[in-house]
Amino acid sequence: MTTTTTDRALGEFLRARRAALRPQDVGMASHGVRRVAGLRREEVAVLADVNVDYYARLEQGRERHPSPQVLHALARALRLRPDAHAHLHRLAGSPPAERPATDLVEPALRRLLDGFPAFPAFVVNAALDILAANDCALALHAPFAPADNLARMVFLDPAGRRFYADWAATSRATAGHLREASGIAPDDPRLRDLVRTLTTHSPDFARLWTTHDVLAKTRDAKHLHHPVAGPLTLTYQSFDVRAAPGQQLIVYQPAGPDATRALAALGSRTTA
């Protein structure tokens, strides 16, 4: 049987992760003289509850199709973190299971939001719930009561049609984002409940929903009218939060000197 580069990569990864662990790291007693660093093959096999010969074939590239169950067991035995666990699946040609979405915003991400004092920055989930926001984002969205969900704010809050200068474009983009999200997570109860509410209470959303237009939130320009700051043209970038599946960090920036001055005035009110 010919050993391919992919087979060697899987074996090399397993050997490297085995070498990085000591018996005491996994709660095992150490017996005898160890000629190489890390765990022995038989120790990994015991921890993963797999046959020693089978595990040896994996490291040697002679076993090509470990099952997802075996990969999970090896990841547990080798104390792999989530990213390394997913990498193991990819090396074995087995797509890793999707990590569950979460609405918990980590403290480090909250600190990052506050690191943009001059720019609105906030975190949303797939349903466009605003999970966390810095002071500038709170001031920007102050016309809404509450500023809780971007889709609800666009379609159901009367302030939306005044706030979004090009409401038609914003509404199409918002419905398109929710359509994309529903394709990724069709069983998400929060997303289904939101779509049901919007369809029931907003004829505009109901019409847009039937078009099945799909639009991912990446970057674009926003034309806004704030009751305090006045007209604002902002650009935004959205970033997937790798540590929290389903979350996106969105950062707005002024598109010109007028918007820069207006944002600065808005920011000064939050610190006054």
Backbone as numpy.savetxt, mean C-alpha at the origin, in Angstrom:
# Nx Ny Nz CAx CAy CAz Cx Cy Cz
18.95 -34.09 -14.73 18.10 -32.90 -14.73 18.99 -31.66 -14.73
18.76 -30.73 -15.68 19.55 -29.53 -15.79 19.10 -28.51 -14.75
20.06 -27.89 -14.06 19.75 -26.88 -13.07 19.79 -25.50 -13.72
18.70 -24.74 -13.63 18.63 -23.43 -14.26 19.08 -22.35 -13.27
19.22 -21.13 -13.81 19.59 -20.00 -12.97 18.55 -19.76 -11.89
17.26 -19.93 -12.25 16.19 -19.74 -11.27 16.30 -20.76 -10.15
16.57 -22.02 -10.51 16.73 -23.06 -9.50 17.88 -22.72 -8.56
18.99 -22.26 -9.14 20.16 -21.91 -8.32 19.84 -20.73 -7.40
19.05 -19.77 -7.91 18.71 -18.60 -7.09 17.90 -19.00 -5.87
16.97 -19.94 -6.04 16.19 -20.41 -4.90 17.09 -21.10 -3.90
17.96 -21.99 -4.36 18.86 -22.69 -3.46 19.82 -21.76 -2.76
20.35 -20.78 -3.49 21.28 -19.82 -2.89 20.59 -18.99 -1.81
19.34 -18.64 -2.07 18.60 -17.86 -1.08 18.37 -18.68 0.19
17.95 -19.93 0.02 17.71 -20.78 1.19 18.99 -20.99 1.99
20.10 -21.24 1.28 21.37 -21.44 2.00 21.79 -20.19 2.75
21.62 -19.04 2.12 22.03 -17.79 2.77 21.19 -17.50 4.00
19.88 -17.73 3.90 19.02 -17.46 5.06 19.26 -18.49 6.17
19.57 -19.72 5.78 19.90 -20.74 6.79 21.19 -20.36 7.51
22.17 -19.85 6.77 23.46 -19.49 7.36 23.34 -18.29 8.30
22.30 -17.49 8.11 22.14 -16.28 8.92 21.50 -16.56 10.28
21.04 -17.79 10.50 20.38 -18.14 11.76 21.25 -19.05 12.60
21.21 -18.83 13.91 21.87 -19.72 14.86 20.81 -20.57 15.57
21.19 -21.71 16.10 20.20 -22.54 16.80 19.44 -21.78 17.87
20.15 -20.93 18.62 19.47 -20.19 19.69 18.45 -19.19 19.15
18.62 -18.78 17.88 17.65 -17.86 17.28 16.29 -18.50 17.08
16.27 -19.82 16.95 15.02 -20.52 16.69 14.64 -21.45 17.84
15.31 -21.26 18.98 14.96 -22.04 20.16 15.43 -23.47 20.14
16.54 -23.75 19.42 17.07 -25.10 19.35 18.40 -25.17 20.09
18.67 -26.33 20.68 19.96 -26.54 21.33 21.02 -26.85 20.27
22.25 -26.43 20.51 23.34 -26.68 19.56 24.13 -27.89 20.00
24.32 -28.86 19.10 25.04 -30.09 19.41 26.21 -30.26 18.45
27.34 -30.63 18.99 28.49 -30.96 18.16 29.18 -29.73 17.59
30.29 -30.02 16.91 31.07 -28.95 16.28 30.42 -28.57 14.96
30.26 -27.28 14.75 29.64 -26.79 13.52 30.74 -26.32 12.57
30.80 -26.94 11.40 31.84 -26.60 10.44 31.48 -25.38 9.61
30.18 -25.05 9.55 29.74 -23.87 8.80 28.81 -23.05 9.68
28.65 -21.79 9.30 27.79 -20.90 10.08 26.32 -21.27 9.89
25.54 -20.97 10.92 24.10 -21.10 10.80 23.55 -22.47 11.11
22.31 -22.67 10.74 21.61 -23.92 10.99 22.06 -25.00 10.01
21.92 -26.25 10.44 22.14 -27.37 9.53 20.86 -27.60 8.71
21.04 -28.30 7.58 19.88 -28.58 6.74 18.82 -29.36 7.51
19.26 -30.33 8.28 18.28 -31.15 8.98 17.51 -30.35 10.02
18.15 -29.32 10.57 17.46 -28.48 11.55 16.37 -27.65 10.87
16.67 -27.12 9.70 15.64 -26.39 8.96 14.50 -27.32 8.58
14.84 -28.54 8.16 13.82 -29.50 7.78 12.90 -29.82 8.95
13.48 -29.97 10.15 12.67 -30.24 11.33 11.75 -29.06 11.63
12.30 -27.85 11.58 11.50 -26.67 11.87 10.35 -26.49 10.88
10.61 -26.86 9.63 9.59 -26.70 8.59 8.72 -27.93 8.44
9.06 -29.00 9.14 8.31 -30.26 9.06 8.29 -30.79 7.63
9.48 -30.80 6.99 9.62 -31.40 5.67 10.72 -32.44 5.71
10.75 -33.31 4.73 11.77 -34.35 4.64 13.14 -33.72 4.40
14.17 -34.24 5.09 15.52 -33.68 4.96 16.02 -33.79 3.53
15.81 -34.94 2.89 16.27 -35.11 1.51 15.55 -34.14 0.57
14.28 -33.93 0.84 13.52 -33.00 0.01 14.09 -31.59 0.15
14.38 -31.19 1.39 14.93 -29.85 1.59 16.29 -29.73 0.92
17.11 -30.78 1.01 18.43 -30.76 0.35 18.28 -30.58 -1.16
17.29 -31.23 -1.73 17.07 -31.08 -3.18 16.67 -29.66 -3.53
15.92 -29.00 -2.64 15.57 -27.60 -2.88 16.81 -26.73 -2.92
17.70 -26.92 -1.96 18.93 -26.12 -1.93 19.83 -26.42 -3.12
19.79 -27.64 -3.59 20.65 -28.04 -4.70 20.04 -27.72 -6.07
18.80 -27.23 -6.08 18.14 -26.90 -7.33 17.58 -28.10 -8.05
17.46 -29.24 -7.36 16.95 -30.45 -8.01 15.45 -30.63 -7.78
14.87 -29.82 -6.92 13.42 -29.83 -6.69 12.90 -28.46 -7.12
12.02 -28.46 -8.12 11.68 -27.20 -8.79 10.33 -26.62 -8.43
9.45 -27.39 -7.84 8.09 -26.90 -7.66 7.58 -27.12 -6.24
8.20 -26.47 -5.25 7.66 -26.59 -3.89 6.27 -25.97 -3.81
5.42 -26.57 -3.04 4.05 -26.08 -2.92 4.02 -24.80 -2.08
2.95 -24.00 -2.19 2.82 -22.82 -1.32 2.88 -23.18 0.16
2.35 -24.35 0.52 2.38 -24.76 1.92 3.82 -24.98 2.39
4.64 -25.61 1.54 6.05 -25.81 1.90 6.77 -24.48 2.00
6.49 -23.58 1.08 7.14 -22.27 1.11 6.77 -21.50 2.37
5.52 -21.57 2.77 5.10 -20.91 4.01 5.84 -21.52 5.20
5.96 -22.85 5.20 6.64 -23.52 6.30 8.12 -23.14 6.35
8.76 -23.05 5.20 10.16 -22.65 5.15 10.33 -21.20 5.60
9.42 -20.34 5.18 9.50 -18.94 5.60 9.38 -18.82 7.11
8.50 -19.63 7.69 8.35 -19.62 9.14 9.60 -20.17 9.82
10.14 -21.25 9.29 11.34 -21.86 9.88 12.54 -20.94 9.81
12.66 -20.20 8.71 13.81 -19.33 8.50 13.58 -17.92 9.02
12.44 -17.71 9.68 12.12 -16.42 10.30 12.17 -15.29 9.28
11.58 -15.52 8.11 11.61 -14.52 7.06 10.61 -13.41 7.34
11.04 -12.18 7.11 10.15 -11.04 7.18 9.23 -11.05 5.95
8.14 -10.25 5.97 7.18 -10.31 4.85 7.79 -10.12 3.47
8.70 -9.17 3.31 9.29 -8.95 1.99 10.13 -10.15 1.55
10.89 -10.72 2.48 11.69 -11.89 2.15 10.81 -13.10 1.88
9.69 -13.19 2.59 8.73 -14.28 2.38 8.18 -14.20 0.95
7.79 -12.98 0.53 7.28 -12.80 -0.83 8.36 -13.12 -1.87
9.61 -12.75 -1.56 10.73 -13.01 -2.47 10.92 -14.52 -2.65
10.80 -15.27 -1.56 10.93 -16.73 -1.63 9.89 -17.31 -2.58
8.65 -16.82 -2.49 7.59 -17.31 -3.39 7.92 -16.99 -4.84
8.42 -15.79 -5.09 8.74 -15.42 -6.47 9.86 -16.28 -7.03
10.89 -16.56 -6.22 11.98 -17.41 -6.68 11.49 -18.80 -7.03
10.47 -19.26 -6.32 9.94 -20.60 -6.56 8.86 -20.61 -7.64
8.58 -19.44 -8.22 7.55 -19.37 -9.26 6.15 -19.50 -8.73
5.96 -19.16 -7.46 4.65 -19.25 -6.83 4.27 -17.86 -6.33
3.28 -17.21 -6.94 2.93 -15.85 -6.52 2.60 -15.80 -5.04
3.18 -14.86 -4.31 2.89 -14.77 -2.88 1.46 -14.32 -2.64
0.90 -14.77 -1.55 -0.44 -14.34 -1.18 -0.42 -12.85 -0.87
-1.50 -12.18 -1.25 -1.59 -10.75 -0.96 -1.71 -10.53 0.54
-0.94 -9.55 1.03 -1.07 -9.19 2.43 -2.38 -8.44 2.63
-3.06 -8.66 3.75 -4.36 -7.99 3.95 -4.19 -6.48 4.04
-5.18 -5.77 3.49 -5.16 -4.31 3.58 -5.36 -3.88 5.02
-4.86 -2.71 5.36 -5.00 -2.20 6.71 -5.29 -0.70 6.67
-6.04 -0.21 7.64 -6.29 1.21 7.78 -5.44 1.82 8.89
-4.57 1.02 9.49 -3.70 1.51 10.55 -2.53 2.27 9.93
-2.39 3.54 10.26 -1.30 4.37 9.75 -0.17 4.34 10.78
0.98 3.87 10.34 2.10 3.72 11.26 2.63 5.07 11.72
3.17 5.14 12.95 3.71 6.41 13.46 4.76 7.04 12.55
5.60 6.20 11.92 6.64 6.75 11.04 6.02 7.47 9.85
4.90 6.95 9.34 4.23 7.60 8.21 3.58 8.91 8.66
3.03 8.91 9.86 2.46 10.16 10.39 3.54 11.23 10.54
4.72 10.81 10.98 5.82 11.79 11.08 6.22 12.30 9.70
6.18 11.41 8.69 6.50 11.84 7.34 5.51 12.89 6.85
4.23 12.73 7.16 3.23 13.72 6.78 3.59 15.09 7.35
3.99 15.11 8.60 4.34 16.37 9.24 5.64 16.94 8.69
6.39 16.14 7.94 7.62 16.61 7.33 7.37 17.44 6.08
6.08 17.60 5.69 5.70 18.45 4.56 4.87 19.63 5.09
5.42 20.48 5.94 4.60 21.52 6.57 4.00 22.51 5.59
4.66 22.72 4.44 4.17 23.71 3.48 3.23 23.12 2.44
3.11 21.79 2.42 2.30 21.12 1.39 1.24 20.24 2.05
0.02 20.20 1.49 -0.96 19.25 2.00 -0.51 17.81 1.71
-0.53 16.99 2.72 -0.15 15.58 2.57 -1.10 14.75 3.42
-1.60 13.65 2.85 -2.54 12.82 3.59 -2.48 11.39 3.06
-3.05 10.47 3.82 -3.05 9.04 3.50 -4.49 8.59 3.31
-4.73 7.85 2.22 -6.06 7.31 1.97 -5.97 5.80 1.80
-7.11 5.13 1.96 -7.18 3.70 1.65 -7.85 3.53 0.29
-8.12 2.29 -0.09 -8.68 2.02 -1.42 -10.04 2.66 -1.61
-10.79 2.83 -0.52 -12.11 3.45 -0.60 -12.04 4.98 -0.52
-10.82 5.52 -0.50 -10.58 6.96 -0.43 -10.97 7.56 0.91
-11.02 6.73 1.97 -11.14 7.27 3.32 -9.83 7.99 3.66
-9.91 9.18 4.23 -8.71 9.89 4.68 -8.33 9.34 6.05
-7.23 8.63 6.10 -6.81 7.94 7.33 -5.94 8.82 8.21
-5.19 9.73 7.61 -4.32 10.63 8.37 -4.01 11.82 7.46
-3.77 12.99 8.07 -3.50 14.19 7.28 -2.65 15.15 8.11
-1.80 15.92 7.43 -1.05 16.94 8.16 -1.90 18.21 8.28
-1.38 19.21 9.00 -2.16 20.41 9.28 -2.54 21.15 8.00
-1.62 21.16 7.03 -1.91 21.87 5.79 -3.05 21.19 5.02
-3.09 19.86 5.03 -4.17 19.13 4.37 -5.50 19.35 5.10
-5.45 19.42 6.42 -6.66 19.68 7.18 -7.20 21.07 6.86
-6.31 22.06 6.73 -6.74 23.41 6.39 -7.30 23.46 4.97
-6.66 22.73 4.06 -7.14 22.71 2.67 -8.54 22.15 2.58
-8.83 21.09 3.34 -10.13 20.42 3.27 -11.11 20.93 4.32
-10.80 22.08 4.94 -11.68 22.63 5.98 -13.10 22.93 5.50
-13.33 23.22 4.21 -14.72 23.48 3.79 -15.65 22.28 3.92
-15.08 21.09 4.07 -15.91 19.89 4.16 -16.18 19.53 5.62
-17.38 19.06 5.88 -17.74 18.67 7.23 -18.51 17.34 7.19
-17.81 16.24 7.52 -16.37 16.17 7.84 -15.55 15.90 6.57
-14.24 16.09 6.68 -13.31 15.74 5.59 -12.85 14.31 5.84
-13.71 13.37 5.54 -13.48 11.99 5.93 -13.21 11.03 4.76
-13.84 11.31 3.61 -13.73 10.41 2.47 -13.81 11.24 1.20
-12.80 11.13 0.33 -12.73 11.97 -0.85 -13.93 11.77 -1.77
-14.40 10.53 -1.92 -15.53 10.26 -2.81 -16.81 10.86 -2.24
-17.03 10.69 -0.95 -18.22 11.29 -0.33 -18.18 12.81 -0.44
-16.97 13.37 -0.26 -16.81 14.82 -0.35 -17.14 15.34 -1.75
-16.76 14.58 -2.77 -17.03 14.99 -4.15 -18.51 14.88 -4.49
-19.12 13.75 -4.15 -20.47 13.46 -4.65 -21.60 13.84 -3.70
-21.36 13.83 -2.41 -22.47 14.01 -1.47 -22.39 15.28 -0.64
-21.25 15.90 -0.54 -21.12 17.14 0.23 -21.36 18.33 -0.69
-22.30 19.22 -0.36 -22.55 20.38 -1.22 -21.30 21.24 -1.44
-20.36 21.21 -0.51 -19.14 22.00 -0.67 -18.30 21.51 -1.83
-18.50 20.26 -2.25 -17.66 19.68 -3.29 -17.74 20.42 -4.61
-18.94 20.82 -5.02 -19.09 21.47 -6.32 -18.49 22.87 -6.32
-18.39 23.49 -5.15 -17.73 24.80 -5.07 -16.21 24.64 -4.94
-15.78 23.61 -4.22 -14.36 23.41 -3.93 -13.60 22.96 -5.17
-14.17 22.02 -5.93 -13.50 21.50 -7.13 -13.95 22.32 -8.33
-13.03 23.17 -8.83 -13.39 24.07 -9.92 -13.83 23.31 -11.17
-13.19 22.21 -11.46 -13.62 21.34 -12.57 -14.25 20.09 -11.96
-15.46 20.28 -11.45 -16.11 19.19 -10.72 -16.35 17.99 -11.62
-16.68 18.21 -12.89 -16.97 17.10 -13.80 -15.75 16.20 -13.95
-14.57 16.79 -14.14 -13.35 15.99 -14.28 -13.02 15.27 -12.99
-13.19 15.97 -11.87 -12.90 15.36 -10.57 -13.84 14.19 -10.30
-15.10 14.36 -10.63 -16.07 13.28 -10.37 -15.77 12.06 -11.23
-15.38 12.28 -12.50 -15.02 11.14 -13.36 -13.79 10.41 -12.82
-12.79 11.18 -12.39 -11.58 10.57 -11.86 -11.86 9.79 -10.59
-12.72 10.33 -9.74 -13.04 9.67 -8.47 -13.78 8.37 -8.70
-14.78 8.40 -9.57 -15.51 7.17 -9.88 -14.59 6.16 -10.55
-13.69 6.62 -11.41 -12.75 5.71 -12.07 -11.81 5.06 -11.09
-11.38 5.81 -10.06 -10.51 5.21 -9.04 -11.26 4.13 -8.27
-12.50 4.40 -7.88 -13.26 3.40 -7.14 -13.53 2.17 -7.99
-13.73 2.37 -9.31 -13.94 1.22 -10.19 -12.68 0.36 -10.23
-11.50 1.01 -10.32 -10.25 0.25 -10.31 -10.09 -0.50 -8.99
-10.36 0.19 -7.87 -10.21 -0.43 -6.56 -11.15 -1.61 -6.40
-12.37 -1.52 -6.94 -13.32 -2.63 -6.81 -12.87 -3.84 -7.61
-12.10 -3.62 -8.68 -11.56 -4.75 -9.42 -10.44 -5.44 -8.69
-9.67 -4.67 -7.92 -8.56 -5.24 -7.15 -9.07 -5.96 -5.92
-10.05 -5.36 -5.25 -10.58 -5.95 -4.00 -12.10 -6.00 -4.07
-12.67 -6.91 -4.89 -14.12 -6.93 -5.09 -14.91 -7.29 -3.84
-14.26 -7.92 -2.87 -14.97 -8.34 -1.66 -14.74 -7.40 -0.48
-14.12 -6.26 -0.71 -13.87 -5.31 0.37 -15.20 -4.75 0.85
-15.61 -5.04 2.10 -16.94 -4.59 2.55 -17.06 -3.08 2.63
-15.98 -2.40 3.01 -16.04 -0.93 3.09 -16.26 -0.34 1.70
-15.56 -0.87 0.71 -15.69 -0.37 -0.65 -17.08 -0.63 -1.20
-17.60 -1.82 -0.97 -18.95 -2.14 -1.45 -20.00 -1.26 -0.80
-19.85 -1.00 0.50 -20.80 -0.15 1.22 -20.75 1.28 0.68
-19.53 1.77 0.41 -19.40 3.13 -0.12 -20.05 3.25 -1.49
-19.78 2.29 -2.37 -20.37 2.33 -3.72 -21.89 2.27 -3.62
-22.40 1.45 -2.73 -23.86 1.34 -2.56 -24.44 2.69 -2.11
-23.77 3.33 -1.16 -24.25 4.62 -0.65 -24.21 5.69 -1.73
-23.11 5.75 -2.46 -22.98 6.76 -3.51 -23.99 6.53 -4.63
-24.19 5.27 -5.00 -25.15 4.96 -6.06 -26.57 5.35 -5.66
-26.89 5.14 -4.39 -28.24 5.44 -3.90 -28.49 6.93 -3.82
-27.49 7.70 -3.39 -27.72 9.11 -3.06 -27.17 10.09 -4.08
-26.41 9.61 -5.07 -25.86 10.53 -6.07 -26.16 10.01 -7.47
-27.13 10.62 -8.17 -27.39 10.21 -9.56 -26.16 10.38 -10.46
-25.33 11.38 -10.16 -24.12 11.58 -10.97 -23.18 10.40 -10.82
-22.99 9.94 -9.58 -22.13 8.77 -9.39 -22.73 7.55 -10.04
-24.04 7.35 -9.87 -24.69 6.17 -10.45 -24.48 6.14 -11.96
-24.56 7.30 -12.61 -24.35 7.35 -14.06 -22.89 7.04 -14.41
-21.96 7.64 -13.69 -20.54 7.40 -13.97 -20.16 5.95 -13.68
-20.77 5.35 -12.68 -20.43 3.98 -12.30 -20.78 2.99 -13.41
-21.84 3.30 -14.16 -22.25 2.39 -15.23 -21.32 2.45 -16.44
-20.46 3.47 -16.53 -19.54 3.57 -17.67 -18.37 2.61 -17.54
-18.08 2.16 -16.30 -16.97 1.24 -16.04 -15.62 1.84 -16.44
-15.51 3.16 -16.44 -14.21 3.78 -16.67 -13.29 3.47 -15.49
-12.03 3.19 -15.80 -11.04 2.83 -14.78 -9.93 3.87 -14.81
-9.56 4.37 -13.63 -8.50 5.37 -13.56 -7.75 5.20 -12.25
-6.45 4.90 -12.35 -5.63 4.80 -11.15 -5.21 6.20 -10.71
-5.11 6.39 -9.40 -4.68 7.67 -8.84 -3.15 7.68 -8.83
-2.54 8.47 -9.70 -1.07 8.55 -9.77 -0.61 9.99 -9.62
-0.83 10.80 -10.65 -0.49 12.22 -10.55 -1.38 12.99 -11.51
-1.63 14.26 -11.16 -2.50 15.08 -11.99 -2.51 16.48 -11.42
-3.24 17.37 -12.08 -3.44 18.73 -11.57 -4.81 18.84 -10.94
-4.91 19.64 -9.89 -6.18 19.89 -9.22 -6.46 21.38 -9.26
-7.64 21.74 -9.75 -8.07 23.14 -9.77 -9.13 23.31 -8.69
-8.77 24.05 -7.65 -9.62 24.15 -6.47 -10.00 25.61 -6.23
-11.06 25.78 -5.45 -11.43 27.12 -5.00 -11.70 27.05 -3.51
-10.76 27.59 -2.74 -10.85 27.53 -1.28 -11.47 28.83 -0.78
-12.41 28.76 0.16 -13.07 30.00 0.63 -12.13 30.99 1.30
-11.00 30.51 1.79 -10.02 31.40 2.43 -8.85 31.71 1.51
-8.28 30.68 0.90 -7.09 30.85 0.06 -7.42 31.30 -1.35
-8.68 31.16 -1.77 -9.06 31.54 -3.11 -8.73 30.46 -4.12
-8.61 30.82 -5.41 -8.32 29.82 -6.45 -6.94 29.19 -6.22
-6.87 27.89 -6.40 -5.63 27.14 -6.19 -5.46 26.13 -7.32
-4.31 26.14 -7.93 -3.97 25.07 -8.87 -2.81 24.29 -8.27
-3.07 23.05 -7.96 -2.09 22.19 -7.31 -1.84 20.96 -8.18
-0.65 20.45 -8.11 -0.37 19.14 -8.69 -0.23 18.15 -7.54
-0.48 16.88 -7.83 -0.31 15.89 -6.77 0.42 14.67 -7.29
1.07 14.00 -6.36 1.69 12.70 -6.60 1.15 11.74 -5.56
0.88 10.52 -5.98 0.43 9.50 -5.02 1.43 8.36 -5.01
1.66 7.82 -3.83 2.66 6.78 -3.63 2.04 5.63 -2.85
2.21 4.40 -3.35 1.75 3.24 -2.60 2.61 3.09 -1.34
1.95 2.81 -0.22 2.66 2.59 1.05 2.95 1.10 1.14
4.18 0.70 0.89 4.51 -0.72 0.80 4.29 -1.45 2.12
4.49 -0.74 3.23 4.33 -1.39 4.53 2.87 -1.58 4.91
1.96 -0.96 4.17 0.54 -1.03 4.50 -0.26 -1.18 3.21
-0.48 -2.42 2.76 -1.22 -2.64 1.50 -2.56 -1.91 1.49
-2.87 -1.30 0.35 -4.13 -0.58 0.21 -4.04 0.90 0.51
-2.96 1.32 1.17 -2.82 2.73 1.50 -2.01 3.47 0.45
-2.34 4.75 0.26 -1.59 5.63 -0.62 -1.30 6.94 0.11
-0.08 7.41 -0.05 0.30 8.74 0.43 0.12 9.72 -0.73
-0.61 10.79 -0.50 -0.86 11.80 -1.52 -0.28 13.12 -1.05
0.52 13.74 -1.89 1.15 15.02 -1.57 0.80 16.03 -2.66
0.24 17.16 -2.25 -0.08 18.25 -3.16 1.06 19.26 -3.17
1.33 19.85 -4.33 2.31 20.91 -4.46 1.72 22.05 -5.30
2.10 23.28 -5.00 1.57 24.40 -5.79 2.10 24.36 -7.22
1.24 24.72 -8.16 1.62 24.68 -9.58 2.20 25.99 -10.06
2.28 26.99 -9.21 2.85 28.28 -9.62 2.97 29.20 -8.44
3.49 30.43 -8.66 3.73 31.35 -7.54 2.45 31.77 -6.83
1.35 31.92 -7.57 0.09 32.31 -6.91 -0.37 31.22 -5.94
-0.28 29.98 -6.40 -0.68 28.87 -5.53 0.27 28.74 -4.35
1.55 29.02 -4.57 2.53 28.97 -3.48 2.17 29.99 -2.40
1.83 31.21 -2.82 1.46 32.24 -1.84 0.16 31.89 -1.13
-0.79 31.33 -1.88 -2.08 30.98 -1.27 -1.91 29.85 -0.26
-1.09 28.87 -0.59 -0.84 27.78 0.36 -0.12 28.28 1.59
0.84 29.20 1.38 1.57 29.76 2.52 0.63 30.51 3.45
-0.32 31.25 2.86 -1.30 31.95 3.69 -2.18 30.97 4.44
-2.54 29.90 3.76 -3.38 28.88 4.41 -2.61 28.21 5.53
-1.32 27.92 5.29 -0.50 27.31 6.31 -0.30 28.19 7.51
-0.21 29.50 7.27 0.01 30.43 8.39 -1.19 30.45 9.33
-2.37 30.20 8.79 -3.58 30.16 9.63 -3.58 28.94 10.54
-2.92 27.85 10.08 -2.91 26.65 10.93 -1.95 26.77 12.08
-0.98 27.68 11.96 0.03 27.85 13.03 -0.23 29.08 13.87
-1.25 29.86 13.48 -1.53 31.11 14.22 -2.10 30.81 15.60
